[in-house]
Coordinates of C-alpha atoms in Angstrom, one line a residue:
X309 CA -9.4 -4.2 -23.2
X310 CA -7.1 -6.7 -21.4
X311 CA -9.9 -8.9 -20.4
X312 CA -10.0 -10.9 -23.8
X313 CA -6.3 -11.2 -23.7
X314 CA -6.5 -12.7 -20.3
X315 CA -9.3 -15.1 -21.1
X316 CA -8.1 -16.2 -24.6
X317 CA -6.7 -19.5 -23.3
X318 CA -10.1 -20.8 -22.1
X319 CA -8.3 -22.5 -19.3
X320 CA -10.3 -22.5 -16.0
X321 CA -7.5 -20.8 -14.2
X322 CA -7.2 -18.1 -16.9
X323 CA -11.0 -17.5 -16.6
X324 CA -10.8 -17.3 -12.9
X325 CA -7.9 -14.8 -13.0
X326 CA -9.9 -12.7 -15.5
X327 CA -12.9 -12.7 -13.3
X328 CA -10.9 -11.6 -10.3
X329 CA -9.1 -9.0 -12.3
X330 CA -12.4 -7.6 -13.7
X331 CA -14.2 -7.5 -10.3
X332 CA -11.3 -5.6 -8.6
X333 CA -10.8 -3.1 -11.5
X334 CA -14.6 -2.5 -11.7
X335 CA -14.8 -2.0 -7.9
X336 CA -11.9 0.5 -7.9
X337 CA -13.5 2.4 -10.9
X338 CA -16.8 2.6 -9.1
X339 CA -15.1 3.9 -5.9
X340 CA -13.3 6.5 -7.9
X341 CA -16.6 7.6 -9.5
X342 CA -18.2 7.8 -6.0
X343 CA -15.2 9.7 -4.6
X344 CA -15.3 12.3 -7.3
X345 CA -19.0 12.6 -7.1
X346 CA -18.6 13.2 -3.3
X347 CA -15.9 15.7 -4.0
X348 CA -18.2 17.6 -6.5
X349 CA -21.0 17.4 -4.0
X350 CA -19.1 19.1 -1.2
X351 CA -16.8 21.6 -3.1
X352 CA -18.7 22.0 -6.4
X353 CA -15.7 21.2 -8.4
X354 CA -15.1 18.2 -10.6
X355 CA -11.5 18.9 -10.9
X356 CA -9.1 16.1 -9.8
X357 CA -5.9 18.0 -9.3
X358 CA -6.9 20.1 -6.3
X359 CA -9.3 18.1 -4.3
X360 CA -9.9 19.4 -0.8
X361 CA -12.3 17.1 0.8
X362 CA -10.4 14.4 2.9
X363 CA -13.0 11.7 2.6
X364 CA -12.9 11.9 -1.2
X365 CA -9.1 11.9 -1.4
X366 CA -8.8 8.9 0.9
X367 CA -11.4 7.0 -1.2
X368 CA -9.5 7.8 -4.4
X369 CA -6.2 6.7 -2.9
X370 CA -7.7 3.4 -1.7
X371 CA -9.3 2.8 -5.1
X372 CA -6.0 3.6 -7.1
X373 CA -4.0 1.4 -4.6
X374 CA -6.5 -1.4 -5.4
X375 CA -5.9 -0.8 -9.1
X376 CA -2.1 -1.0 -8.9
X377 CA -2.1 -3.7 -6.2
X378 CA -0.6 -1.9 -3.3
X379 CA -0.7 -3.7 0.1
X380 CA -3.1 -4.1 1.9
X381 CA -5.2 -4.1 -1.4
X382 CA -2.7 -6.6 -3.0
X383 CA -4.5 -9.9 -2.6
X384 CA -5.8 -10.2 -6.2
X385 CA -2.4 -9.5 -7.8
X386 CA -0.4 -12.7 -7.3
X387 CA -3.5 -14.8 -7.9
X388 CA -4.3 -13.0 -11.2
X389 CA -0.8 -13.0 -12.5
X390 CA -0.4 -16.8 -11.7
X391 CA -3.4 -17.6 -14.0
X392 CA -2.1 -15.7 -17.0
X393 CA 0.5 -16.5 -19.6
X394 CA 3.8 -14.6 -19.4
X395 CA 3.1 -12.0 -22.2
X396 CA -0.2 -11.0 -20.7
X397 CA 1.4 -11.0 -17.3
X398 CA 4.1 -8.6 -18.7
X399 CA 1.2 -6.2 -19.9
X400 CA -0.5 -6.5 -16.5
X401 CA 2.5 -5.7 -14.5
X402 CA 3.9 -2.9 -16.5
X403 CA 1.5 -1.2 -18.9
X404 CA -1.6 -1.5 -16.7
X405 CA 0.2 0.3 -13.9
X406 CA 0.6 3.5 -15.8
X407 CA -2.9 4.9 -15.9
X408 CA -3.5 4.6 -12.1
X409 CA 0.0 5.9 -11.3
X410 CA -0.7 8.9 -13.5
X411 CA -3.8 9.7 -11.5
X412 CA -1.9 9.1 -8.2
X413 CA 0.9 11.4 -9.2
X414 CA -1.6 14.1 -10.3
X415 CA -3.5 14.1 -7.0
X416 CA -0.5 13.3 -4.8
X417 CA -0.4 16.6 -2.9
X418 CA -4.0 16.2 -1.6
X419 CA -3.3 12.8 0.1
X420 CA -2.5 12.3 3.8
X421 CA 1.3 11.8 4.0
X422 CA 0.9 9.3 6.9
X423 CA -1.4 7.2 4.7
X424 CA 1.0 7.2 1.7
X425 CA 3.9 6.3 4.0
X426 CA 1.9 3.4 5.5
X427 CA 0.9 2.1 2.0
X428 CA 4.5 2.3 0.8
X429 CA 6.0 0.6 3.9
X430 CA 3.3 -2.2 3.9
X431 CA 3.8 -2.8 0.3
X432 CA 7.5 -3.1 0.5
X433 CA 7.3 -5.4 3.5
X434 CA 4.5 -7.6 2.1
X435 CA 6.1 -7.7 -1.3
X436 CA 9.3 -9.0 0.3
X437 CA 7.6 -11.4 2.7
X438 CA 5.1 -12.9 0.4
X439 CA 7.7 -13.9 -2.2
X440 CA 9.9 -15.8 0.1
X441 CA 8.6 -19.3 -0.2
X442 CA 7.2 -19.1 -3.7
X443 CA 8.3 -21.5 -6.4
X444 CA 6.0 -20.2 -9.1
X445 CA 7.9 -17.5 -11.1
X446 CA 4.9 -15.4 -11.9
X447 CA 3.9 -15.2 -8.2
X448 CA 7.5 -14.1 -7.3
X449 CA 7.3 -11.5 -10.0
X450 CA 3.9 -10.3 -8.7
X451 CA 5.3 -9.9 -5.2
X452 CA 8.3 -8.1 -6.6
X453 CA 5.9 -5.8 -8.4
X454 CA 4.1 -5.0 -5.1
X455 CA 7.3 -4.1 -3.4
X456 CA 8.4 -1.9 -6.3
X457 CA 5.1 -0.1 -6.2
X458 CA 5.7 0.5 -2.5
X459 CA 9.0 2.1 -3.3
X460 CA 7.3 4.4 -5.8
X461 CA 4.6 5.5 -3.4
X462 CA 6.9 6.2 -0.4
X463 CA 8.7 9.0 -2.0
X464 CA 5.7 10.4 -4.0
X465 CA 5.0 13.6 -2.1
X466 CA 8.6 14.5 -1.6
X467 CA 9.9 14.0 -5.1
X468 CA 7.4 12.8 -7.8
X469 CA 10.3 12.7 -10.3
X470 CA 11.9 9.9 -8.3
X471 CA 8.5 8.0 -8.5
X472 CA 8.7 8.3 -12.3
X473 CA 12.3 7.2 -12.3
X474 CA 11.5 4.2 -10.2
X475 CA 8.6 3.3 -12.5
X476 CA 10.7 3.5 -15.6
X477 CA 13.4 1.3 -14.2
X478 CA 10.8 -1.1 -12.8
X479 CA 9.1 -1.4 -16.2
X480 CA 12.5 -2.0 -18.1
X481 CA 13.6 -4.7 -15.6
X482 CA 10.3 -6.4 -15.4
X483 CA 9.9 -6.5 -19.2
X484 CA 13.3 -8.0 -19.5
X485 CA 12.5 -10.6 -16.8
X486 CA 9.1 -11.5 -18.4
X487 CA 10.5 -11.8 -21.9
X488 CA 13.5 -13.9 -20.7
X489 CA 11.1 -16.2 -19.0
X490 CA 8.8 -16.2 -22.2
X491 CA 11.8 -17.2 -24.4
X492 CA 12.8 -20.0 -22.0
X493 CA 9.1 -20.9 -21.5
X494 CA 9.5 -21.4 -17.8
X495 CA 7.0 -20.8 -15.2
X496 CA 8.4 -22.8 -12.2
X497 CA 11.5 -22.4 -10.2
X498 CA 12.8 -26.0 -10.8
X499 CA 12.8 -25.6 -14.6
X500 CA 15.1 -22.6 -14.2
X501 CA 17.8 -25.0 -13.1
X502 CA 17.9 -26.7 -16.6
X503 CA 18.4 -23.6 -18.8
X504 CA 22.1 -22.9 -18.2
X505 CA 23.1 -25.7 -20.5
X506 CA 20.8 -24.5 -23.3
X507 CA 21.5 -20.9 -23.2
X508 CA 24.4 -19.8 -21.0
X509 CA 24.6 -16.1 -22.0
X510 CA 20.9 -15.5 -21.6
X511 CA 21.1 -17.2 -18.1
X512 CA 23.9 -14.8 -17.2
X513 CA 21.9 -11.7 -18.3
X514 CA 18.8 -13.1 -16.6
X515 CA 20.7 -13.4 -13.4
X516 CA 22.0 -9.8 -13.7
X517 CA 18.3 -8.7 -14.4
X518 CA 17.1 -10.5 -11.2
X519 CA 19.9 -8.9 -9.0
X520 CA 19.1 -5.6 -10.6
X521 CA 15.4 -6.0 -9.6
X522 CA 16.7 -6.8 -6.1
X523 CA 18.5 -3.6 -6.2
X524 CA 22.2 -4.6 -5.9
X525 CA 24.9 -2.0 -6.9
X526 CA 26.5 -1.5 -9.4
X527 CA 23.4 -2.6 -11.3
X528 CA 20.7 -0.2 -12.6
X529 CA 18.1 -1.3 -10.1
X530 CA 20.2 0.2 -7.3
X531 CA 19.9 3.7 -8.6
X532 CA 16.1 4.5 -7.8
X533 CA 16.5 2.9 -4.4
X534 CA 19.6 4.8 -3.6
X535 CA 17.9 8.2 -4.7
X536 CA 14.7 7.3 -2.8
X537 CA 16.6 6.5 0.5
X538 CA 18.6 9.7 0.0
X539 CA 15.5 11.8 -0.5
X540 CA 13.7 10.2 2.6
X541 CA 16.9 11.0 4.7
X542 CA 16.9 14.5 3.3
X543 CA 13.3 15.0 4.4
X544 CA 14.2 14.0 7.9
X545 CA 12.6 10.4 7.8
X546 CA 15.5 8.2 8.7
X547 CA 13.3 5.6 10.4
X548 CA 11.2 5.2 7.2
X549 CA 14.4 5.0 5.1
X550 CA 15.8 2.2 7.4
X551 CA 12.6 0.2 7.3
X552 CA 12.5 0.5 3.5
X553 CA 16.2 -0.6 3.2
X554 CA 15.5 -3.6 5.4
X555 CA 12.4 -4.4 3.4
X556 CA 14.5 -4.4 0.2
X557 CA 16.8 -7.0 1.9
X558 CA 14.0 -9.4 2.4
X559 CA 13.0 -9.3 -1.2
X560 CA 16.6 -9.6 -2.2
X561 CA 16.5 -13.0 -0.7
X562 CA 14.2 -14.5 -3.2
X563 CA 15.8 -12.8 -6.1
X564 CA 19.1 -14.4 -4.9
X565 CA 17.3 -17.8 -4.6
X566 CA 16.2 -17.5 -8.2
X567 CA 19.8 -16.6 -9.2
X568 CA 21.1 -19.5 -7.2
X569 CA 18.8 -22.0 -8.8
X570 CA 19.5 -20.6 -12.2
X571 CA 23.2 -20.2 -12.3
X572 CA 24.8 -22.3 -9.4
X573 CA 22.8 -25.5 -9.5
X574 CA 22.8 -28.5 -11.9
X575 CA 19.3 -29.8 -12.6
X576 CA 18.2 -32.6 -10.4
X577 CA 18.8 -30.6 -7.3
X578 CA 16.4 -29.8 -4.4
X579 CA 16.2 -26.1 -3.5
X580 CA 15.6 -25.6 0.2
X581 CA 12.5 -23.6 1.1

């Protein structure tokens, strides 16, 4: 249903993004079908909630990770988001995440914990690392999305309610960020430097939203991160918690760069990469 929305601009890049998106989602759907068929063939059950066959559960996790763009299946996400306009990008990075995440949460207990931890850590690291030198705001938001998905997945088997909390906060903050960018009609980093003179109050709130996405206290975005780190420490995984906190630091850097460009520079200014 989102394909016409993506292709409506008839721009070559929009069409390319639509094709990439369609192919990844169709692949993931096919793999899910294959995995559930395998599971039914081995166990005689079509039920998704208590799958016992490890091959089928791993395939389902891989397919759902591809659907929401978890690393290492994240490569389509920045490309696709870059080709879309901001409102479709908003739908893609919030609403389109709900269905796969529902399936992931329902089948969470069947997955291999090591696999989930690996996916979560890789997504948080790659989501931070990939966004560092980006100047296109949609790509920055795509990498931020990958990092947030990693935070959701890491805590999934220990406290699913924290996954839901992180998802809710992520959806709120991302919607605010995309709608702000839509109102200012900016898609590049350097156009952000010109907006403080036009709408100072909106600029201030947008900077706060970005810092909240980065997870700085006392802003809202800090809460899910804090709870997730606390839960990981409680489960006896201090190393995982430490790596996640450091990964959050990497992604904080590019949020800070956006804030710096937005609120602390006057327009004809070069931002250092």
